Short mmCIF file of C-alpha atoms in Angstrom, two decimals:
data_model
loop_
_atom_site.label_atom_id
_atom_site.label_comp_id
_atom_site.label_asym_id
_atom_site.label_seq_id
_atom_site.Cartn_x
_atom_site.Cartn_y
_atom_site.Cartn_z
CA UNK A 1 -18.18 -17.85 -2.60
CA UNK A 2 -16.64 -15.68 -0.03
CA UNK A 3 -13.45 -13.49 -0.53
CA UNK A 4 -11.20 -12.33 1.93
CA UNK A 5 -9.50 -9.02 0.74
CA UNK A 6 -7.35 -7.25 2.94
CA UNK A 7 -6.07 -3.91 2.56
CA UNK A 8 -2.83 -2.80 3.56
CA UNK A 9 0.24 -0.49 2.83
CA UNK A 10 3.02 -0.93 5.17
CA UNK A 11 3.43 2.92 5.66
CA UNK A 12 0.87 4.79 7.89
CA UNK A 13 -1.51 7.81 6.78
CA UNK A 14 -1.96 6.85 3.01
CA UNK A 15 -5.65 5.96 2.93
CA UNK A 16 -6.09 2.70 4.08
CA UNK A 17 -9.06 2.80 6.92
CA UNK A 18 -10.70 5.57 4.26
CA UNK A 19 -10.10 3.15 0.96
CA UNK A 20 -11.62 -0.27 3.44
CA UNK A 21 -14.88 2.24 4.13
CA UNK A 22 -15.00 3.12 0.42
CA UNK A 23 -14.30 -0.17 -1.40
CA UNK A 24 -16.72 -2.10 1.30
CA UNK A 25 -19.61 0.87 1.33
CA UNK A 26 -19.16 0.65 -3.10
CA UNK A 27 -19.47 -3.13 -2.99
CA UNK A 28 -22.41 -3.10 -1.04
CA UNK A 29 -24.36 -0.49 -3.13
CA UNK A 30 -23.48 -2.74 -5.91
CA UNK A 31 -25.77 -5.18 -3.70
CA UNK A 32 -22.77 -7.48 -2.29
CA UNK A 33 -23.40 -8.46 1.30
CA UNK A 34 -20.14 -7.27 3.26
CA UNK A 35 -18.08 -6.42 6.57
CA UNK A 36 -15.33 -4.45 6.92
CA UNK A 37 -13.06 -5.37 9.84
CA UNK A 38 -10.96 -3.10 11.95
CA UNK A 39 -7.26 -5.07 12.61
CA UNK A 40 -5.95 -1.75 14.05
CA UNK A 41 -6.33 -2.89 18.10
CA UNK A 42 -5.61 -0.22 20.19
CA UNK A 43 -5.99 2.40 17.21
CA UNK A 44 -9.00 1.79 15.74
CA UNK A 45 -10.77 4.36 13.48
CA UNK A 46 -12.36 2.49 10.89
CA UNK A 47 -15.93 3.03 12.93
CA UNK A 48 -15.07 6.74 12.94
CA UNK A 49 -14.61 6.79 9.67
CA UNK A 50 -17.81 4.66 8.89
CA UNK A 51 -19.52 7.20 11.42
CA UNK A 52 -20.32 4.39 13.78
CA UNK A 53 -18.16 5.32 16.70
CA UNK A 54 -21.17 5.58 19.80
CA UNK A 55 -22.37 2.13 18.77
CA UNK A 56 -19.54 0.13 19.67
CA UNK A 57 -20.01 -2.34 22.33
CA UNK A 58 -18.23 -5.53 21.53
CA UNK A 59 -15.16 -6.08 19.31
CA UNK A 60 -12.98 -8.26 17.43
CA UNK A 61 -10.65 -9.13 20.28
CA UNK A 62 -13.98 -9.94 22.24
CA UNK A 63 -14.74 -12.23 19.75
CA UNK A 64 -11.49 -14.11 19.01
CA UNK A 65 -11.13 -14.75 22.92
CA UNK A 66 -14.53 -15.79 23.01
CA UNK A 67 -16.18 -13.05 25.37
CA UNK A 68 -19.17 -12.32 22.84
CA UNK A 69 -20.66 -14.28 20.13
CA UNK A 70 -19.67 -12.72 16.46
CA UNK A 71 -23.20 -11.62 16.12
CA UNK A 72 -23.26 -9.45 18.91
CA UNK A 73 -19.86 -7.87 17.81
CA UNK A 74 -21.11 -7.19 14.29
CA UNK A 75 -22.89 -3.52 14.28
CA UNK A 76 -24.78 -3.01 10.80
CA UNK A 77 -24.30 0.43 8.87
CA UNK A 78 -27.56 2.87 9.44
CA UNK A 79 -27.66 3.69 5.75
CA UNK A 80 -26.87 0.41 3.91
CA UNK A 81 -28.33 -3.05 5.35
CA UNK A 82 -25.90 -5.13 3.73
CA UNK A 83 -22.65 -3.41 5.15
CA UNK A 84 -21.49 -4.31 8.44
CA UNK A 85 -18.52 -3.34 10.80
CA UNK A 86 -16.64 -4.97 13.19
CA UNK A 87 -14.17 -2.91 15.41
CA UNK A 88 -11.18 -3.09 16.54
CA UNK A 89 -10.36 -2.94 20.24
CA UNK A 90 -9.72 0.54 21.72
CA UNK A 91 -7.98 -0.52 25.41
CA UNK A 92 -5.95 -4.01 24.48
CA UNK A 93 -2.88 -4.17 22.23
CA UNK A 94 -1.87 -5.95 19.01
CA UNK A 95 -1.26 -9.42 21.36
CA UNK A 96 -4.27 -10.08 22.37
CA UNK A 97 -5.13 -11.03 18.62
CA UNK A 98 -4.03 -15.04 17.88
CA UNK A 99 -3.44 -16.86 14.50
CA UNK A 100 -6.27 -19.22 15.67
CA UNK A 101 -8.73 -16.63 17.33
CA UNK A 102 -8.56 -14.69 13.67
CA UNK A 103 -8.53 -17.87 11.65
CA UNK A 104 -11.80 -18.96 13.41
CA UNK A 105 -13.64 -15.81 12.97
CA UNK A 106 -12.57 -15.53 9.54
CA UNK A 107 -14.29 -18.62 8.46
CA UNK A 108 -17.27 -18.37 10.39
CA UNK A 109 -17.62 -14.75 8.40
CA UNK A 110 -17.09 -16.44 5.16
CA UNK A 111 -20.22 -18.11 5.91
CA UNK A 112 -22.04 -15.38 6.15
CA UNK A 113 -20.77 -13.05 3.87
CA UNK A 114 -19.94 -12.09 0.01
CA UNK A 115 -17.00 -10.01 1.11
CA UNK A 116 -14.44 -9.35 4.43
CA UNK A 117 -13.08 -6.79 3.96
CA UNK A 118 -9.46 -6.52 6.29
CA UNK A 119 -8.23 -3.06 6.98
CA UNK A 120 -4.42 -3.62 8.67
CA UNK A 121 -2.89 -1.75 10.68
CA UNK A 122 0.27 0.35 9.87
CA UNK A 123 3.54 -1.75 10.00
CA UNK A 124 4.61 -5.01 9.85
CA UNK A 125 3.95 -6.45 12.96
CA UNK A 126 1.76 -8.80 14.48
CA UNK A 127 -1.59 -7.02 13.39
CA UNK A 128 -0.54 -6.39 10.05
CA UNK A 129 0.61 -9.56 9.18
CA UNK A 130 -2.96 -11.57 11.12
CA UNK A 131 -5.07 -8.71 8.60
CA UNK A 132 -3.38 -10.31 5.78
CA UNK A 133 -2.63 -14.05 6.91
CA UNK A 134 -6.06 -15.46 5.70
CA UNK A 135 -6.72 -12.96 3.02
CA UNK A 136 -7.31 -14.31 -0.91
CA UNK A 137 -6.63 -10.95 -2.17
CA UNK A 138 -4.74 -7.91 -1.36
CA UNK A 139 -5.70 -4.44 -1.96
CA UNK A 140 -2.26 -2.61 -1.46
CA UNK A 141 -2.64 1.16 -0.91
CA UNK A 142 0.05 3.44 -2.36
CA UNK A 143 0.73 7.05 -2.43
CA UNK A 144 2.69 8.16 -4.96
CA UNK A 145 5.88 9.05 -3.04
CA UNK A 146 9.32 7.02 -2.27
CA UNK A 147 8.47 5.89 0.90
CA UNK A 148 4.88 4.52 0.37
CA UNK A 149 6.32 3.02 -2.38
CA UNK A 150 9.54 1.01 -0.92
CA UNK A 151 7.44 -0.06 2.14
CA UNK A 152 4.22 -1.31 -0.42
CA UNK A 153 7.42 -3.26 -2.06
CA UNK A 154 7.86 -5.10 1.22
CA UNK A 155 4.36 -5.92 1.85
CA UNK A 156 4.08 -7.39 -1.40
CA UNK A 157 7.24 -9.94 -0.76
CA UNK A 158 5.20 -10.69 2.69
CA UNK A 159 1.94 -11.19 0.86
CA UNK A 160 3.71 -13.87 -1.48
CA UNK A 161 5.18 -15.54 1.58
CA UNK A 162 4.03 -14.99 5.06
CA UNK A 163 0.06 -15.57 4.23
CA UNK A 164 -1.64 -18.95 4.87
CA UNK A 165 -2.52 -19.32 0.64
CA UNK A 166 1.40 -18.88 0.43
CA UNK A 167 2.42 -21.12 2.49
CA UNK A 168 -0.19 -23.57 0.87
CA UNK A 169 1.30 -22.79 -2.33
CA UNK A 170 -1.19 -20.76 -3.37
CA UNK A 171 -1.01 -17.01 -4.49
CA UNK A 172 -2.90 -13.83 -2.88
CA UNK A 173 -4.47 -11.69 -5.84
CA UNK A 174 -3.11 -8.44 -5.37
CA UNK A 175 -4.59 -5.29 -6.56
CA UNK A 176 -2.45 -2.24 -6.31
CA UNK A 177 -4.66 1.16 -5.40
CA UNK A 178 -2.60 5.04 -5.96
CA UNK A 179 -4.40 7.17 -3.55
CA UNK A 180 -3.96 10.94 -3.13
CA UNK A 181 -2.94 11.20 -7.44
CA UNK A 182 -2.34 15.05 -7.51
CA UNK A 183 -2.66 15.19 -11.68
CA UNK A 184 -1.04 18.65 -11.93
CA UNK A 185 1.91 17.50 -9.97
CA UNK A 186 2.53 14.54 -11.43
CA UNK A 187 2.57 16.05 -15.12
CA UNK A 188 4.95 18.49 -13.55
CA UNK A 189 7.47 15.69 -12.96
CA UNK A 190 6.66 16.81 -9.35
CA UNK A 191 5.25 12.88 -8.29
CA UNK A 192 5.72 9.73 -9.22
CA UNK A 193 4.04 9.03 -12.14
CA UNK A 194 1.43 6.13 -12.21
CA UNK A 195 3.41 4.30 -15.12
CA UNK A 196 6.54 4.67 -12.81
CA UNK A 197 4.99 3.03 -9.94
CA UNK A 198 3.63 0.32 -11.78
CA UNK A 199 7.20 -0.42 -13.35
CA UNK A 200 8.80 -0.60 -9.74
CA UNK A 201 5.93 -2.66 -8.28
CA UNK A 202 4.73 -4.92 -11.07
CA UNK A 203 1.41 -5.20 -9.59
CA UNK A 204 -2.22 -5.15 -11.52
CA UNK A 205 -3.53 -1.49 -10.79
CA UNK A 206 -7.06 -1.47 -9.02
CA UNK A 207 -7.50 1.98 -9.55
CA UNK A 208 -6.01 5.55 -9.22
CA UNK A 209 -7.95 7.85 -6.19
CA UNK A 210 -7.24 11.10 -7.17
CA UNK A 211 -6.33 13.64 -4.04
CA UNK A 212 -9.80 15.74 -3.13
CA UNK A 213 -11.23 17.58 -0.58
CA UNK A 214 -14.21 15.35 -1.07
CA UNK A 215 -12.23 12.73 0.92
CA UNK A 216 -11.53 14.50 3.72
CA UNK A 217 -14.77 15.89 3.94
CA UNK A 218 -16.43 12.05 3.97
CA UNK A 219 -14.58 11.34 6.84
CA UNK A 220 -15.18 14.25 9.15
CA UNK A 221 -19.07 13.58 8.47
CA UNK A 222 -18.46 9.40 8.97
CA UNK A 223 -19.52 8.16 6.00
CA UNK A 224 -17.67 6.62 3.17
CA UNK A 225 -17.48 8.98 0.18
CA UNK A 226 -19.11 6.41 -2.07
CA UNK A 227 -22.36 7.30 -0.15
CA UNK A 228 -21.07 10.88 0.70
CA UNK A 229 -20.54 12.25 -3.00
CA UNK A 230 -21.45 9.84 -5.16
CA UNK A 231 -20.51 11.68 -8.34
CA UNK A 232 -17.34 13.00 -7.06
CA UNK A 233 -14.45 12.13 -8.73
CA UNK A 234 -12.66 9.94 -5.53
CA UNK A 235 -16.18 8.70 -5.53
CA UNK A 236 -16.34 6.93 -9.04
CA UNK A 237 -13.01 6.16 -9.08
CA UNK A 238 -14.01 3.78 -5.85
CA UNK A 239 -16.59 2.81 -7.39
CA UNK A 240 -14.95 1.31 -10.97
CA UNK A 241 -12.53 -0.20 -8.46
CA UNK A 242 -14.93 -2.41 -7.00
CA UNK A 243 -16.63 -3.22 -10.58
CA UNK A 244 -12.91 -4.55 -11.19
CA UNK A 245 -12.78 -6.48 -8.07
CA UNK A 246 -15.95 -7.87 -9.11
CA UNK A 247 -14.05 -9.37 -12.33
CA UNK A 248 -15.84 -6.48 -15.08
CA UNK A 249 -13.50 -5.41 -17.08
CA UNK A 250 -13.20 -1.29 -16.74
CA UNK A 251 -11.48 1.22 -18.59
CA UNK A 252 -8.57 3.07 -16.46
CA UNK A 253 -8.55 6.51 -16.63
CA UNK A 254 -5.24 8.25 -15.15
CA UNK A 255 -6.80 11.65 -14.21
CA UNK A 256 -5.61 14.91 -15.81
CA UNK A 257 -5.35 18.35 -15.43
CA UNK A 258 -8.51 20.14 -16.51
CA UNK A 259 -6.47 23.68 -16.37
CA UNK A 260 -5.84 25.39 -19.71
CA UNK A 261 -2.19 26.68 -20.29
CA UNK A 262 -3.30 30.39 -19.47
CA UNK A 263 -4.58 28.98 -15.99
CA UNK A 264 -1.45 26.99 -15.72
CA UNK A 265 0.82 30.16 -16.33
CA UNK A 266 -0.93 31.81 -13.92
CA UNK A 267 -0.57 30.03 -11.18
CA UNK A 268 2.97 29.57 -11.43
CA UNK A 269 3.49 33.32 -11.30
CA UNK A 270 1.27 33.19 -8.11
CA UNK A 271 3.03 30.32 -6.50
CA UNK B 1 14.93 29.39 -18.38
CA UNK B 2 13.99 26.68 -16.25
CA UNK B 3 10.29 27.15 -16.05
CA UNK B 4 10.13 27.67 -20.02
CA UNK B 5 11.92 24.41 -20.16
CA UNK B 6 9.61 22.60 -17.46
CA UNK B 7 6.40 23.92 -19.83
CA UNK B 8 7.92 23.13 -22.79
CA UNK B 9 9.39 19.41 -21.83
CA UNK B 10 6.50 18.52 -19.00
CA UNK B 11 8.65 16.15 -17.00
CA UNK B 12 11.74 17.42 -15.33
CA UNK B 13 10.89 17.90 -11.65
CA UNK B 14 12.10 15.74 -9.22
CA UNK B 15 10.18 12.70 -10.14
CA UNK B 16 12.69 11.15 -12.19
CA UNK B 17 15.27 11.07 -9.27
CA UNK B 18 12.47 9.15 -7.41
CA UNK B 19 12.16 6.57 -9.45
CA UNK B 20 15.82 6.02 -9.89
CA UNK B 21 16.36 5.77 -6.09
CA UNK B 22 13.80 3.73 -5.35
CA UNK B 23 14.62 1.13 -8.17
CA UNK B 24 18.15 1.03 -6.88
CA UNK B 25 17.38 0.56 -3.34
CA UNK B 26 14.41 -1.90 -3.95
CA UNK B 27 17.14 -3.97 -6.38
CA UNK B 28 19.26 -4.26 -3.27
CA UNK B 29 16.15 -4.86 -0.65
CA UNK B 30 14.52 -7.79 -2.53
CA UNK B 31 17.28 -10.32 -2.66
CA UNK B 32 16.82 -13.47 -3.40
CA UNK B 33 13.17 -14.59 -1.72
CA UNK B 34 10.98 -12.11 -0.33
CA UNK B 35 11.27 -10.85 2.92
CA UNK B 36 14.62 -11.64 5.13
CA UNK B 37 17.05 -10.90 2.23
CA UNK B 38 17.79 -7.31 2.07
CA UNK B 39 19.70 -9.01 5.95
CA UNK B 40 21.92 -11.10 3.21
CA UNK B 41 22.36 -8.82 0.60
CA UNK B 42 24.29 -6.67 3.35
CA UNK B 43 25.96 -9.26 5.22
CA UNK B 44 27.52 -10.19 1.27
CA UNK B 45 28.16 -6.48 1.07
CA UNK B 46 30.24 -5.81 4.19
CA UNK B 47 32.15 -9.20 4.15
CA UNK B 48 32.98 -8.51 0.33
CA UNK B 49 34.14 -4.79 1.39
CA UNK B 50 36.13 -6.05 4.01
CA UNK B 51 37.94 -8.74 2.43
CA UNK B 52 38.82 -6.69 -0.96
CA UNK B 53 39.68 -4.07 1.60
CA UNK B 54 42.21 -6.19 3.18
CA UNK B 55 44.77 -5.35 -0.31
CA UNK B 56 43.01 -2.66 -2.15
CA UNK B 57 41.72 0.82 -0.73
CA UNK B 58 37.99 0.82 -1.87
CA UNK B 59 35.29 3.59 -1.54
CA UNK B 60 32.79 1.70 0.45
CA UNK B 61 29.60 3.57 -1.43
CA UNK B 62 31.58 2.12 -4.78
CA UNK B 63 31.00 -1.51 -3.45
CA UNK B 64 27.46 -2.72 -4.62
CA UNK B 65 25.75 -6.09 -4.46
CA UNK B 66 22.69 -6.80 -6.65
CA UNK B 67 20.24 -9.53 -6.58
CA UNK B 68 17.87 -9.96 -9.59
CA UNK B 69 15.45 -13.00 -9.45
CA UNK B 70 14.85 -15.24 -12.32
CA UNK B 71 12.38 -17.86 -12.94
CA UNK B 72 15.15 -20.50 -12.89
CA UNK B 73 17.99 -18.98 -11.77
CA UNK B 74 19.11 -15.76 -9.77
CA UNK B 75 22.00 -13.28 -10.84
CA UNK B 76 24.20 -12.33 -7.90
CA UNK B 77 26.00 -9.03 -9.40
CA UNK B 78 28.96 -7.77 -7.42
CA UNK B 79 30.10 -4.52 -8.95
CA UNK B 80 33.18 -3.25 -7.04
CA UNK B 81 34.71 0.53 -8.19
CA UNK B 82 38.55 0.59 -7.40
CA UNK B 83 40.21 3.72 -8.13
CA UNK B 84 43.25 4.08 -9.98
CA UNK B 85 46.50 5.58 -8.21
CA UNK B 86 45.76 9.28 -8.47
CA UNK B 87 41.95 8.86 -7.45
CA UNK B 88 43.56 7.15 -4.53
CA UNK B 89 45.50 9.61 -3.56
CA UNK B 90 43.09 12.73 -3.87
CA UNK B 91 40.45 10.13 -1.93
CA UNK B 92 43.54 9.83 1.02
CA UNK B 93 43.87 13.43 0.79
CA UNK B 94 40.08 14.22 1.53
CA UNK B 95 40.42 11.83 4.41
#
């Protein structure tokens, strides 16, 4: 059966367009059939990030309003046949998306699909609230800083009220994903710590993505880091993610410092 | 001193500090039902400040209004700080 995940933060710039590319590039080269949607209208980036940006002709608001059929909105990934995309529009704005245009296109995916994957937008607006509304689970994607943290806290109280399973009764699975884990920091005292986040949240951890140039470098090439550098670390930690989503049970790993205290010493004096 | 004492007892950066602000603040923010009652928490918060207010000089940071959410029930915790006569006076002084 179809799932509906969406993934979503509240606070901007903490890895949720590059953890939607990951999780839905990991899931299909664990042979799930999937599409990853972009609910960011007027800001989308999830095809840049997928490396798909000159192939974009129709898009979700297209769709909802009816302008072109789903399958002509759909653009398939060039290196995996069972990932697909659908963008977000470029020129409209968060309006032009409806409860019922989204709530159609939703279902006709689930249809079609193993996995829809919804990457919100920023906020709690309009956008962010239609990426989650239909979702069965929730990927929430935290940094391991105060803000990320207080405004993942709110979109957990609207993803146990404002989403249609809520209001059916019903409760989203939520899966809580620390992204940008600097190890050497946090065993400084310097970050949150992942047992401290859990503790304020009280959500299930997904999986800890530990801060990398790898990343980075996935996304100025387009393509997800899961198919970028499969062995690097962000890479495998992705990857165990989506074994978890997929109910296996998988050893966490918080990641650690690999410097010796002579290293360590060192680069305090030079800092 | 400081840096022997970091190496030697790992945590005592600023993380610590983070985690106590943010479970303070998300104490007051949750309220009773999800979103929408962080809105009540500080409309009981000002009202309660300004009716103690009325007889007794408060700090208004020493006024605080907790929600914590039970299965069953919910504990509304008002914890108000009222100084004693010479804190009053060195707190009209600063004024």
């Amino acid at each position: 059966m179809a799932k509906v995940l969406v993934v979503t933060s509240g606070k901007g710039g903490v890895g949720k367009t590059t953890s939607t590319a990951a999780l839905g590039a990991a899931l299909a080269q664990a042979g799930q059939s999937v599409v990853v949607i972009d609910f960011d209208v007027g800001l989308r980036n999830l095809d840049l990030v997928m490396g798909a940006e000159r192939r974009v002709v129709f898009d979700l608001i297209n769709v909802v309003q009816g302008v072109a059929k789903l399958s002509q909105a759909l653009i398939r990934d060039k290196r995996l046949e069972n990932l697909w995309l659908i963008p977000a529009s470029q020129t409209r704005d968060k309006d032009a998306l409806t409860d019922e245009g989204v709530r159609r296109v939703i279902n006709e995916l689930r249809t079609k699909f193993d996995w829809i994957l919804c990457d919100s937008p920023a906020g709690i607006e309009r956008g962010a609230t239609l990426a989650m509304r239909y979702a069965d689970e929730a990927v929430i994607v935290t940094n391991p800083e105060v803000s990320s943290v207080r405004d993942s806290d709110r979109i957990i109280g609207m993803l146990d009220s404002k989403t249609a399973k809520a209001e059916r009764g019903e409760r989203v699975e939520k899966h809580l994903l620390v992204t940008r884990y600097d190890a050497s920091r946090a065993s400084r005292g310097e970050m949150l710590s992942i047992d401290d986040i859990l503790e304020i949240l009280a959500t299930p951890l997904l999986g800890i993505i530990p801060e990398s140039q790898d990343v980075l470098r996935a996304s100025n090439v387009g393509c997800p880091v899961t198919l970028n550098s499969t062995t690097s670390a962000p890479a495998r930690a992705y990857m165990d993610a989506v074994r978890r989503l997929m109910g296996e049970t998988v050893p966490m790993t918080v990641p650690v410092e690999r410097k010796g205290l002579m290293n360590r010493l060192l680069r305090r004096r030079a800092a | 001193m400081m840096n022997l004492l970091r190496l030697i007892g790992g945590r005592s950066g600023s993380a610590p500090v983070a985690r106590e602000r943010l479970q303070i603040l998300l104490a007051h923010e949750r309220g009773v039902g999800g979103s929408g009652a962080p809105e009540l928490l500080e409309m009981l918060r000002s009202e309660i400040l300004a009716v103690v207010s009325k007889h007794v000089d408060l700090d208004p940071e020493k006024v605080v209004v907790k929600m914590d959410r039970g299965k069953f029930v919910s504990m509304l915790e008002v914890d108000i700080e009222v100084p004693n006569a010479t804190q009053r006076s060195k707190l009209v002084a600063a004024t």
